Amino acid sequence: MGITDDLLNDWHHDDRFDMFHKDEAKYWWMVAAQNGSSEAQFTVGKSLLNFEMPEKHVEGISWIRKAAYNKTPDADAQYTFAYQMELGHIQPEYPNDMYVLYLAAAESGVSEAALAVGHYLEHGIGIAPDHDAAIGWYLRAAEEGFEEGYLLAGLLSDDDHYLRKAAKAGHVAAMLLIGTREIKNGLNPGGSETFGSGLNYLEGAARLGSLDGVLALADVYENGWNGWDCSDRSEERRVGKECRSR
């Protein structure tokens, strides 16, 4: 009877095993790796990357390579191996090796890889540029929990809807961009609510430590914005009507 991934996982995730048999766990992960398990190959490789010794790092990369190119590849290994190439730790054999690995990992559900695929499609790295496809991958990453995808999709498409989602998720760049746009839109007739919303975005960026947000607020409140008086910050004027036309 051969050693199976399920059996090794049962052993590895058993609390008693974890408590008393860490060395044995490493041994059996290695046995599974040597017997062709892509999950075990990735587990062994990732653990070896934690060593500072160069020879251990090289060995770790070797195991991750095996996991990434296994006949039943490990998606996390595909992402990690592509990332190691991107860092310059591995020389790609073909110009599109990183894109191919990132794409395979993304299609298997690795959210970080979806961001990478979007980046490669946006900039035409290893593949012809395709902005529509890039936006799709950025949004997929965002929907899987990497909300930076909303920012990247918004910047590439110039779509305020995605930028607002990124701002809501706490991305300062989106807050600054939406805040500036809404302040400018607020200068139009009937735009006071938009103006106040823009100030709220800038204040949110400032509170998150953005110096650009701090400087923008200081300038608006001291000097106004294109003829708007922002000196009155009384409580009753804080939402939507913080500034009034001179």
PDB file of C-alpha atoms in Angstrom:
ATOM      1  CA  MET A   1       0.000   0.000   0.000  1.00  0.00           C
ATOM      2  CA  GLY A   2       1.490   3.367  -1.052  1.00  0.00           C
ATOM      3  CA  ILE A   3       1.709   6.522   1.022  1.00  0.00           C
ATOM      4  CA  THR A   4      -1.123   8.913   0.192  1.00  0.00           C
ATOM      5  CA  ASP A   5      -1.461  12.672   0.594  1.00  0.00           C
ATOM      6  CA  ASP A   6      -4.634  12.188   2.645  1.00  0.00           C
ATOM      7  CA  LEU A   7      -2.898   9.896   5.113  1.00  0.00           C
ATOM      8  CA  LEU A   8       0.027  12.283   5.543  1.00  0.00           C
ATOM      9  CA  ASN A   9      -2.343  15.224   5.974  1.00  0.00           C
ATOM     10  CA  ASP A  10      -4.229  13.332   8.678  1.00  0.00           C
ATOM     11  CA  TRP A  11      -0.971  12.769  10.543  1.00  0.00           C
ATOM     12  CA  HIS A  12       0.310  16.304   9.995  1.00  0.00           C
ATOM     13  CA  HIS A  13      -2.866  18.021  11.217  1.00  0.00           C
ATOM     14  CA  ASP A  14      -3.444  15.788  14.232  1.00  0.00           C
ATOM     15  CA  ASP A  15      -2.907  17.943  17.348  1.00  0.00           C
ATOM     16  CA  ARG A  16      -1.099  15.189  19.202  1.00  0.00           C
ATOM     17  CA  PHE A  17       1.153  14.578  16.237  1.00  0.00           C
ATOM     18  CA  ASP A  18       1.962  18.288  15.935  1.00  0.00           C
ATOM     19  CA  MET A  19       2.736  18.464  19.640  1.00  0.00           C
ATOM     20  CA  PHE A  20       5.087  15.506  19.946  1.00  0.00           C
ATOM     21  CA  HIS A  21       6.314  14.549  16.470  1.00  0.00           C
ATOM     22  CA  LYS A  22       7.492  17.606  14.531  1.00  0.00           C
ATOM     23  CA  ASP A  23      10.634  15.830  13.353  1.00  0.00           C
ATOM     24  CA  GLU A  24       8.629  12.851  12.227  1.00  0.00           C
ATOM     25  CA  ALA A  25       6.278  15.187  10.328  1.00  0.00           C
ATOM     26  CA  LYS A  26       9.227  16.613   8.409  1.00  0.00           C
ATOM     27  CA  TYR A  27      10.450  13.120   7.664  1.00  0.00           C
ATOM     28  CA  TRP A  28       7.113  11.967   6.267  1.00  0.00           C
ATOM     29  CA  TRP A  29       6.620  15.122   4.255  1.00  0.00           C
ATOM     30  CA  MET A  30       9.975  14.349   2.661  1.00  0.00           C
ATOM     31  CA  VAL A  31       8.918  10.761   1.995  1.00  0.00           C
ATOM     32  CA  ALA A  32       5.768  12.002   0.296  1.00  0.00           C
ATOM     33  CA  ALA A  33       7.761  14.542  -1.723  1.00  0.00           C
ATOM     34  CA  GLN A  34      10.147  11.865  -2.911  1.00  0.00           C
ATOM     35  CA  ASN A  35       7.130   9.759  -3.887  1.00  0.00           C
ATOM     36  CA  GLY A  36       5.803  12.476  -6.182  1.00  0.00           C
ATOM     37  CA  SER A  37       3.273  14.417  -4.063  1.00  0.00           C
ATOM     38  CA  SER A  38       3.223  17.996  -5.382  1.00  0.00           C
ATOM     39  CA  GLU A  39       1.764  19.271  -2.097  1.00  0.00           C
ATOM     40  CA  ALA A  40       4.573  17.639  -0.135  1.00  0.00           C
ATOM     41  CA  GLN A  41       7.189  18.869  -2.598  1.00  0.00           C
ATOM     42  CA  PHE A  42       5.933  22.421  -2.113  1.00  0.00           C
ATOM     43  CA  THR A  43       5.787  22.015   1.681  1.00  0.00           C
ATOM     44  CA  VAL A  44       9.375  20.755   1.794  1.00  0.00           C
ATOM     45  CA  GLY A  45      10.573  23.443  -0.605  1.00  0.00           C
ATOM     46  CA  LYS A  46       8.877  26.272   1.263  1.00  0.00           C
ATOM     47  CA  SER A  47      10.356  25.141   4.580  1.00  0.00           C
ATOM     48  CA  LEU A  48      13.855  25.033   3.053  1.00  0.00           C
ATOM     49  CA  LEU A  49      13.479  28.609   1.784  1.00  0.00           C
ATOM     50  CA  ASN A  50      13.319  29.737   5.425  1.00  0.00           C
ATOM     51  CA  PHE A  51      16.949  28.751   5.972  1.00  0.00           C
ATOM     52  CA  GLU A  52      19.582  31.443   5.490  1.00  0.00           C
ATOM     53  CA  MET A  53      22.094  28.954   4.125  1.00  0.00           C
ATOM     54  CA  PRO A  54      22.339  29.353   0.318  1.00  0.00           C
ATOM     55  CA  GLU A  55      22.510  25.596  -0.288  1.00  0.00           C
ATOM     56  CA  LYS A  56      19.216  25.104   1.583  1.00  0.00           C
ATOM     57  CA  HIS A  57      17.628  27.864  -0.471  1.00  0.00           C
ATOM     58  CA  VAL A  58      18.771  26.227  -3.694  1.00  0.00           C
ATOM     59  CA  GLU A  59      17.381  22.892  -2.527  1.00  0.00           C
ATOM     60  CA  GLY A  60      14.105  24.559  -1.624  1.00  0.00           C
ATOM     61  CA  ILE A  61      13.813  26.114  -5.085  1.00  0.00           C
ATOM     62  CA  SER A  62      14.452  22.689  -6.595  1.00  0.00           C
ATOM     63  CA  TRP A  63      11.555  21.131  -4.669  1.00  0.00           C
ATOM     64  CA  ILE A  64       9.235  24.010  -5.544  1.00  0.00           C
ATOM     65  CA  ARG A  65      10.158  23.590  -9.205  1.00  0.00           C
ATOM     66  CA  LYS A  66       9.184  19.922  -8.986  1.00  0.00           C
ATOM     67  CA  ALA A  67       5.865  20.836  -7.377  1.00  0.00           C
ATOM     68  CA  ALA A  68       5.133  23.529  -9.960  1.00  0.00           C
ATOM     69  CA  TYR A  69       5.863  21.256 -12.918  1.00  0.00           C
ATOM     70  CA  ASN A  70       4.454  18.087 -11.394  1.00  0.00           C
ATOM     71  CA  LYS A  71       1.963  16.147 -13.546  1.00  0.00           C
ATOM     72  CA  THR A  72      -0.587  17.236 -10.907  1.00  0.00           C
ATOM     73  CA  PRO A  73       0.958  20.618 -10.051  1.00  0.00           C
ATOM     74  CA  ASP A  74       0.492  22.486  -6.800  1.00  0.00           C
ATOM     75  CA  ALA A  75      -1.008  25.935  -7.516  1.00  0.00           C
ATOM     76  CA  ASP A  76       0.785  27.625  -4.600  1.00  0.00           C
ATOM     77  CA  ALA A  77       4.043  26.189  -5.910  1.00  0.00           C
ATOM     78  CA  GLN A  78       3.323  27.607  -9.349  1.00  0.00           C
ATOM     79  CA  TYR A  79       2.794  31.054  -7.856  1.00  0.00           C
ATOM     80  CA  THR A  80       5.863  30.823  -5.604  1.00  0.00           C
ATOM     81  CA  PHE A  81       8.130  29.566  -8.391  1.00  0.00           C
ATOM     82  CA  ALA A  82       6.995  32.366 -10.720  1.00  0.00           C
ATOM     83  CA  TYR A  83       7.579  34.891  -7.944  1.00  0.00           C
ATOM     84  CA  GLN A  84      11.084  33.539  -7.345  1.00  0.00           C
ATOM     85  CA  MET A  85      11.732  34.078 -11.057  1.00  0.00           C
ATOM     86  CA  GLU A  86      10.425  37.624 -10.755  1.00  0.00           C
ATOM     87  CA  LEU A  87      12.812  38.257  -7.861  1.00  0.00           C
ATOM     88  CA  GLY A  88      15.673  37.088 -10.056  1.00  0.00           C
ATOM     89  CA  HIS A  89      16.460  33.987  -7.996  1.00  0.00           C
ATOM     90  CA  ILE A  90      15.722  31.739 -10.987  1.00  0.00           C
ATOM     91  CA  GLN A  91      16.456  32.288 -14.655  1.00  0.00           C
ATOM     92  CA  PRO A  92      13.337  31.672 -16.795  1.00  0.00           C
ATOM     93  CA  GLU A  93      13.803  29.231 -19.642  1.00  0.00           C
ATOM     94  CA  TYR A  94      11.296  31.083 -21.832  1.00  0.00           C
ATOM     95  CA  PRO A  95      10.225  34.760 -21.751  1.00  0.00           C
ATOM     96  CA  ASN A  96       6.639  33.892 -20.841  1.00  0.00           C
ATOM     97  CA  ASP A  97       7.431  31.334 -18.105  1.00  0.00           C
ATOM     98  CA  MET A  98       6.306  33.639 -15.298  1.00  0.00           C
ATOM     99  CA  TYR A  99       3.054  34.571 -17.001  1.00  0.00           C
ATOM    100  CA  VAL A 100       2.221  30.935 -17.762  1.00  0.00           C
ATOM    101  CA  LEU A 101       2.819  29.893 -14.141  1.00  0.00           C
ATOM    102  CA  TYR A 102       0.930  32.853 -12.690  1.00  0.00           C
ATOM    103  CA  LEU A 103      -1.986  32.144 -15.031  1.00  0.00           C
ATOM    104  CA  ALA A 104      -2.114  28.461 -14.053  1.00  0.00           C
ATOM    105  CA  ALA A 105      -2.054  29.381 -10.364  1.00  0.00           C
ATOM    106  CA  ALA A 106      -4.704  32.070 -10.816  1.00  0.00           C
ATOM    107  CA  GLU A 107      -6.998  29.689 -12.659  1.00  0.00           C
ATOM    108  CA  SER A 108      -6.623  27.299  -9.723  1.00  0.00           C
ATOM    109  CA  GLY A 109      -7.766  29.974  -7.293  1.00  0.00           C
ATOM    110  CA  VAL A 110      -4.563  31.624  -6.008  1.00  0.00           C
ATOM    111  CA  SER A 111      -5.725  35.232  -5.575  1.00  0.00           C
ATOM    112  CA  GLU A 112      -2.234  36.769  -5.495  1.00  0.00           C
ATOM    113  CA  ALA A 113      -1.613  35.172  -8.871  1.00  0.00           C
ATOM    114  CA  ALA A 114      -4.728  36.851 -10.281  1.00  0.00           C
ATOM    115  CA  LEU A 115      -3.195  40.237  -9.440  1.00  0.00           C
ATOM    116  CA  ALA A 116       0.028  39.189 -11.144  1.00  0.00           C
ATOM    117  CA  VAL A 117      -1.807  38.032 -14.281  1.00  0.00           C
ATOM    118  CA  GLY A 118      -3.590  41.385 -14.420  1.00  0.00           C
ATOM    119  CA  HIS A 119      -0.271  43.208 -14.116  1.00  0.00           C
ATOM    120  CA  TYR A 120       1.329  41.145 -16.865  1.00  0.00           C
ATOM    121  CA  LEU A 121      -1.638  41.693 -19.193  1.00  0.00           C
ATOM    122  CA  GLU A 122      -1.736  45.409 -18.442  1.00  0.00           C
ATOM    123  CA  HIS A 123       1.943  45.896 -19.251  1.00  0.00           C
ATOM    124  CA  GLY A 124       2.370  43.195 -21.907  1.00  0.00           C
ATOM    125  CA  ILE A 125       4.938  41.129 -20.003  1.00  0.00           C
ATOM    126  CA  GLY A 126       5.312  37.721 -21.633  1.00  0.00           C
ATOM    127  CA  ILE A 127       1.972  38.225 -23.379  1.00  0.00           C
ATOM    128  CA  ALA A 128       0.360  40.794 -25.674  1.00  0.00           C
ATOM    129  CA  PRO A 129      -1.192  43.683 -23.718  1.00  0.00           C
ATOM    130  CA  ASP A 130      -4.918  43.293 -23.085  1.00  0.00           C
ATOM    131  CA  HIS A 131      -6.361  45.931 -20.775  1.00  0.00           C
ATOM    132  CA  ASP A 132      -9.878  44.511 -20.729  1.00  0.00           C
ATOM    133  CA  ALA A 133      -8.556  41.108 -19.665  1.00  0.00           C
ATOM    134  CA  ALA A 134      -6.267  42.767 -17.107  1.00  0.00           C
ATOM    135  CA  ILE A 135      -9.217  44.574 -15.529  1.00  0.00           C
ATOM    136  CA  GLY A 136     -11.081  41.271 -15.357  1.00  0.00           C
ATOM    137  CA  TRP A 137      -8.233  39.604 -13.471  1.00  0.00           C
ATOM    138  CA  TYR A 138      -7.846  42.571 -11.113  1.00  0.00           C
ATOM    139  CA  LEU A 139     -11.544  42.372 -10.287  1.00  0.00           C
ATOM    140  CA  ARG A 140     -11.334  38.623  -9.790  1.00  0.00           C
ATOM    141  CA  ALA A 141      -8.522  39.138  -7.281  1.00  0.00           C
ATOM    142  CA  ALA A 142     -10.546  41.841  -5.513  1.00  0.00           C
ATOM    143  CA  GLU A 143     -13.614  39.611  -5.289  1.00  0.00           C
ATOM    144  CA  GLU A 144     -11.414  36.875  -3.801  1.00  0.00           C
ATOM    145  CA  GLY A 145     -10.273  39.207  -1.029  1.00  0.00           C
ATOM    146  CA  PHE A 146      -7.338  41.157  -2.495  1.00  0.00           C
ATOM    147  CA  GLU A 147      -9.059  44.536  -2.607  1.00  0.00           C
ATOM    148  CA  GLU A 148      -6.015  46.153  -4.184  1.00  0.00           C
ATOM    149  CA  GLY A 149      -7.542  44.734  -7.353  1.00  0.00           C
ATOM    150  CA  TYR A 150     -10.275  47.403  -7.173  1.00  0.00           C
ATOM    151  CA  LEU A 151      -7.607  50.112  -7.094  1.00  0.00           C
ATOM    152  CA  LEU A 152      -5.721  48.638 -10.046  1.00  0.00           C
ATOM    153  CA  ALA A 153      -8.908  48.084 -12.049  1.00  0.00           C
ATOM    154  CA  GLY A 154     -10.048  51.627 -11.275  1.00  0.00           C
ATOM    155  CA  LEU A 155      -6.738  53.180 -12.298  1.00  0.00           C
ATOM    156  CA  LEU A 156      -6.595  51.203 -15.543  1.00  0.00           C
ATOM    157  CA  SER A 157     -10.249  51.753 -16.502  1.00  0.00           C
ATOM    158  CA  ASP A 158     -10.558  55.242 -14.950  1.00  0.00           C
ATOM    159  CA  ASP A 159     -13.799  53.990 -13.393  1.00  0.00           C
ATOM    160  CA  ASP A 160     -14.767  55.818 -10.201  1.00  0.00           C
ATOM    161  CA  HIS A 161     -16.964  52.891  -9.142  1.00  0.00           C
ATOM    162  CA  TYR A 162     -13.939  50.656  -8.616  1.00  0.00           C
ATOM    163  CA  LEU A 163     -11.908  53.472  -7.087  1.00  0.00           C
ATOM    164  CA  ARG A 164     -14.631  54.096  -4.512  1.00  0.00           C
ATOM    165  CA  LYS A 165     -14.558  50.414  -3.602  1.00  0.00           C
ATOM    166  CA  ALA A 166     -10.788  50.649  -3.188  1.00  0.00           C
ATOM    167  CA  ALA A 167     -11.164  53.789  -1.066  1.00  0.00           C
ATOM    168  CA  LYS A 168     -13.753  52.079   1.113  1.00  0.00           C
ATOM    169  CA  ALA A 169     -11.259  49.251   1.605  1.00  0.00           C
ATOM    170  CA  GLY A 170      -8.685  51.766   2.868  1.00  0.00           C
ATOM    171  CA  HIS A 171      -6.441  52.312  -0.156  1.00  0.00           C
ATOM    172  CA  VAL A 172      -4.986  55.796   0.252  1.00  0.00           C
ATOM    173  CA  ALA A 173      -4.237  56.321  -3.461  1.00  0.00           C
ATOM    174  CA  ALA A 174      -7.912  55.786  -4.271  1.00  0.00           C
ATOM    175  CA  MET A 175      -9.000  58.118  -1.458  1.00  0.00           C
ATOM    176  CA  LEU A 176      -6.759  60.892  -2.778  1.00  0.00           C
ATOM    177  CA  LEU A 177      -7.882  60.462  -6.379  1.00  0.00           C
ATOM    178  CA  ILE A 178     -11.605  60.245  -5.612  1.00  0.00           C
ATOM    179  CA  GLY A 179     -11.346  63.043  -3.053  1.00  0.00           C
ATOM    180  CA  THR A 180      -9.702  65.394  -5.540  1.00  0.00           C
ATOM    181  CA  ARG A 181     -12.195  64.536  -8.277  1.00  0.00           C
ATOM    182  CA  GLU A 182     -15.210  65.017  -6.043  1.00  0.00           C
ATOM    183  CA  ILE A 183     -13.961  68.364  -4.799  1.00  0.00           C
ATOM    184  CA  LYS A 184     -13.569  69.540  -8.395  1.00  0.00           C
ATOM    185  CA  ASN A 185     -17.005  68.173  -9.307  1.00  0.00           C
ATOM    186  CA  GLY A 186     -18.390  70.008  -6.291  1.00  0.00           C
ATOM    187  CA  LEU A 187     -17.555  73.317  -7.930  1.00  0.00           C
ATOM    188  CA  ASN A 188     -20.350  72.695 -10.439  1.00  0.00           C
ATOM    189  CA  PRO A 189     -23.876  73.985  -9.692  1.00  0.00           C
ATOM    190  CA  GLY A 190     -25.533  71.824  -7.052  1.00  0.00           C
ATOM    191  CA  GLY A 191     -22.295  70.038  -6.256  1.00  0.00           C
ATOM    192  CA  SER A 192     -21.942  70.913  -2.571  1.00  0.00           C
ATOM    193  CA  GLU A 193     -22.547  67.324  -1.420  1.00  0.00           C
ATOM    194  CA  THR A 194     -19.883  66.043  -3.785  1.00  0.00           C
ATOM    195  CA  PHE A 195     -17.496  68.694  -2.485  1.00  0.00           C
ATOM    196  CA  GLY A 196     -18.055  67.620   1.111  1.00  0.00           C
ATOM    197  CA  SER A 197     -17.660  63.958   0.178  1.00  0.00           C
ATOM    198  CA  GLY A 198     -14.332  64.793  -1.454  1.00  0.00           C
ATOM    199  CA  LEU A 199     -13.121  66.428   1.723  1.00  0.00           C
ATOM    200  CA  ASN A 200     -14.129  63.325   3.673  1.00  0.00           C
ATOM    201  CA  TYR A 201     -12.031  61.146   1.368  1.00  0.00           C
ATOM    202  CA  LEU A 202      -9.018  63.433   1.800  1.00  0.00           C
ATOM    203  CA  GLU A 203      -9.470  63.418   5.559  1.00  0.00           C
ATOM    204  CA  GLY A 204      -9.646  59.610   5.501  1.00  0.00           C
ATOM    205  CA  ALA A 205      -6.339  59.491   3.624  1.00  0.00           C
ATOM    206  CA  ALA A 206      -4.781  61.947   6.057  1.00  0.00           C
ATOM    207  CA  ARG A 207      -5.916  59.898   9.056  1.00  0.00           C
ATOM    208  CA  LEU A 208      -4.247  56.858   7.503  1.00  0.00           C
ATOM    209  CA  GLY A 209      -0.942  58.720   7.452  1.00  0.00           C
ATOM    210  CA  SER A 210      -0.917  60.160   3.935  1.00  0.00           C
ATOM    211  CA  LEU A 211       1.156  63.338   3.821  1.00  0.00           C
ATOM    212  CA  ASP A 212      -0.446  64.181   0.466  1.00  0.00           C
ATOM    213  CA  GLY A 213      -3.840  63.999   2.169  1.00  0.00           C
ATOM    214  CA  VAL A 214      -2.664  66.243   5.006  1.00  0.00           C
ATOM    215  CA  LEU A 215      -1.242  68.825   2.603  1.00  0.00           C
ATOM    216  CA  ALA A 216      -4.373  68.793   0.429  1.00  0.00           C
ATOM    217  CA  LEU A 217      -6.599  69.388   3.453  1.00  0.00           C
ATOM    218  CA  ALA A 218      -4.353  72.139   4.777  1.00  0.00           C
ATOM    219  CA  ASP A 219      -4.436  73.893   1.423  1.00  0.00           C
ATOM    220  CA  VAL A 220      -8.194  73.564   0.945  1.00  0.00           C
ATOM    221  CA  TYR A 221      -9.090  74.729   4.446  1.00  0.00           C
ATOM    222  CA  GLU A 222      -6.632  77.609   4.456  1.00  0.00           C
ATOM    223  CA  ASN A 223      -6.945  78.870   0.913  1.00  0.00           C
ATOM    224  CA  GLY A 224     -10.172  77.381  -0.375  1.00  0.00           C
ATOM    225  CA  TRP A 225     -10.329  75.572  -3.681  1.00  0.00           C
ATOM    226  CA  ASN A 226     -10.770  77.761  -6.756  1.00  0.00           C
ATOM    227  CA  GLY A 227     -12.824  80.357  -4.928  1.00  0.00           C
ATOM    228  CA  TRP A 228     -14.408  78.264  -2.194  1.00  0.00           C
ATOM    229  CA  ASP A 229     -14.124  79.394   1.410  1.00  0.00           C
ATOM    230  CA  CYS A 230     -13.250  76.464   3.712  1.00  0.00           C
ATOM    231  CA  SER A 231     -12.525  78.347   6.910  1.00  0.00           C
ATOM    232  CA  ASP A 232     -15.820  77.492   8.633  1.00  0.00           C
ATOM    233  CA  ARG A 233     -15.572  74.010  10.170  1.00  0.00           C
ATOM    234  CA  SER A 234     -18.418  74.282  12.668  1.00  0.00           C
ATOM    235  CA  GLU A 235     -20.113  71.006  13.491  1.00  0.00           C
ATOM    236  CA  GLU A 236     -23.344  71.768  11.631  1.00  0.00           C
ATOM    237  CA  ARG A 237     -21.407  72.269   8.389  1.00  0.00           C
ATOM    238  CA  ARG A 238     -19.195  69.183   8.521  1.00  0.00           C
ATOM    239  CA  VAL A 239     -21.206  66.850   6.290  1.00  0.00           C
ATOM    240  CA  GLY A 240     -21.603  67.850   2.679  1.00  0.00           C
ATOM    241  CA  LYS A 241     -21.386  71.622   3.147  1.00  0.00           C
ATOM    242  CA  GLU A 242     -18.039  72.265   4.793  1.00  0.00           C
ATOM    243  CA  CYS A 243     -17.114  74.912   2.247  1.00  0.00           C
ATOM    244  CA  ARG A 244     -19.169  77.754   0.791  1.00  0.00           C
ATOM    245  CA  SER A 245     -18.735  79.836  -2.313  1.00  0.00           C
ATOM    246  CA  ARG A 246     -17.101  83.203  -1.755  1.00  0.00           C
TER     247      ARG A 246
END
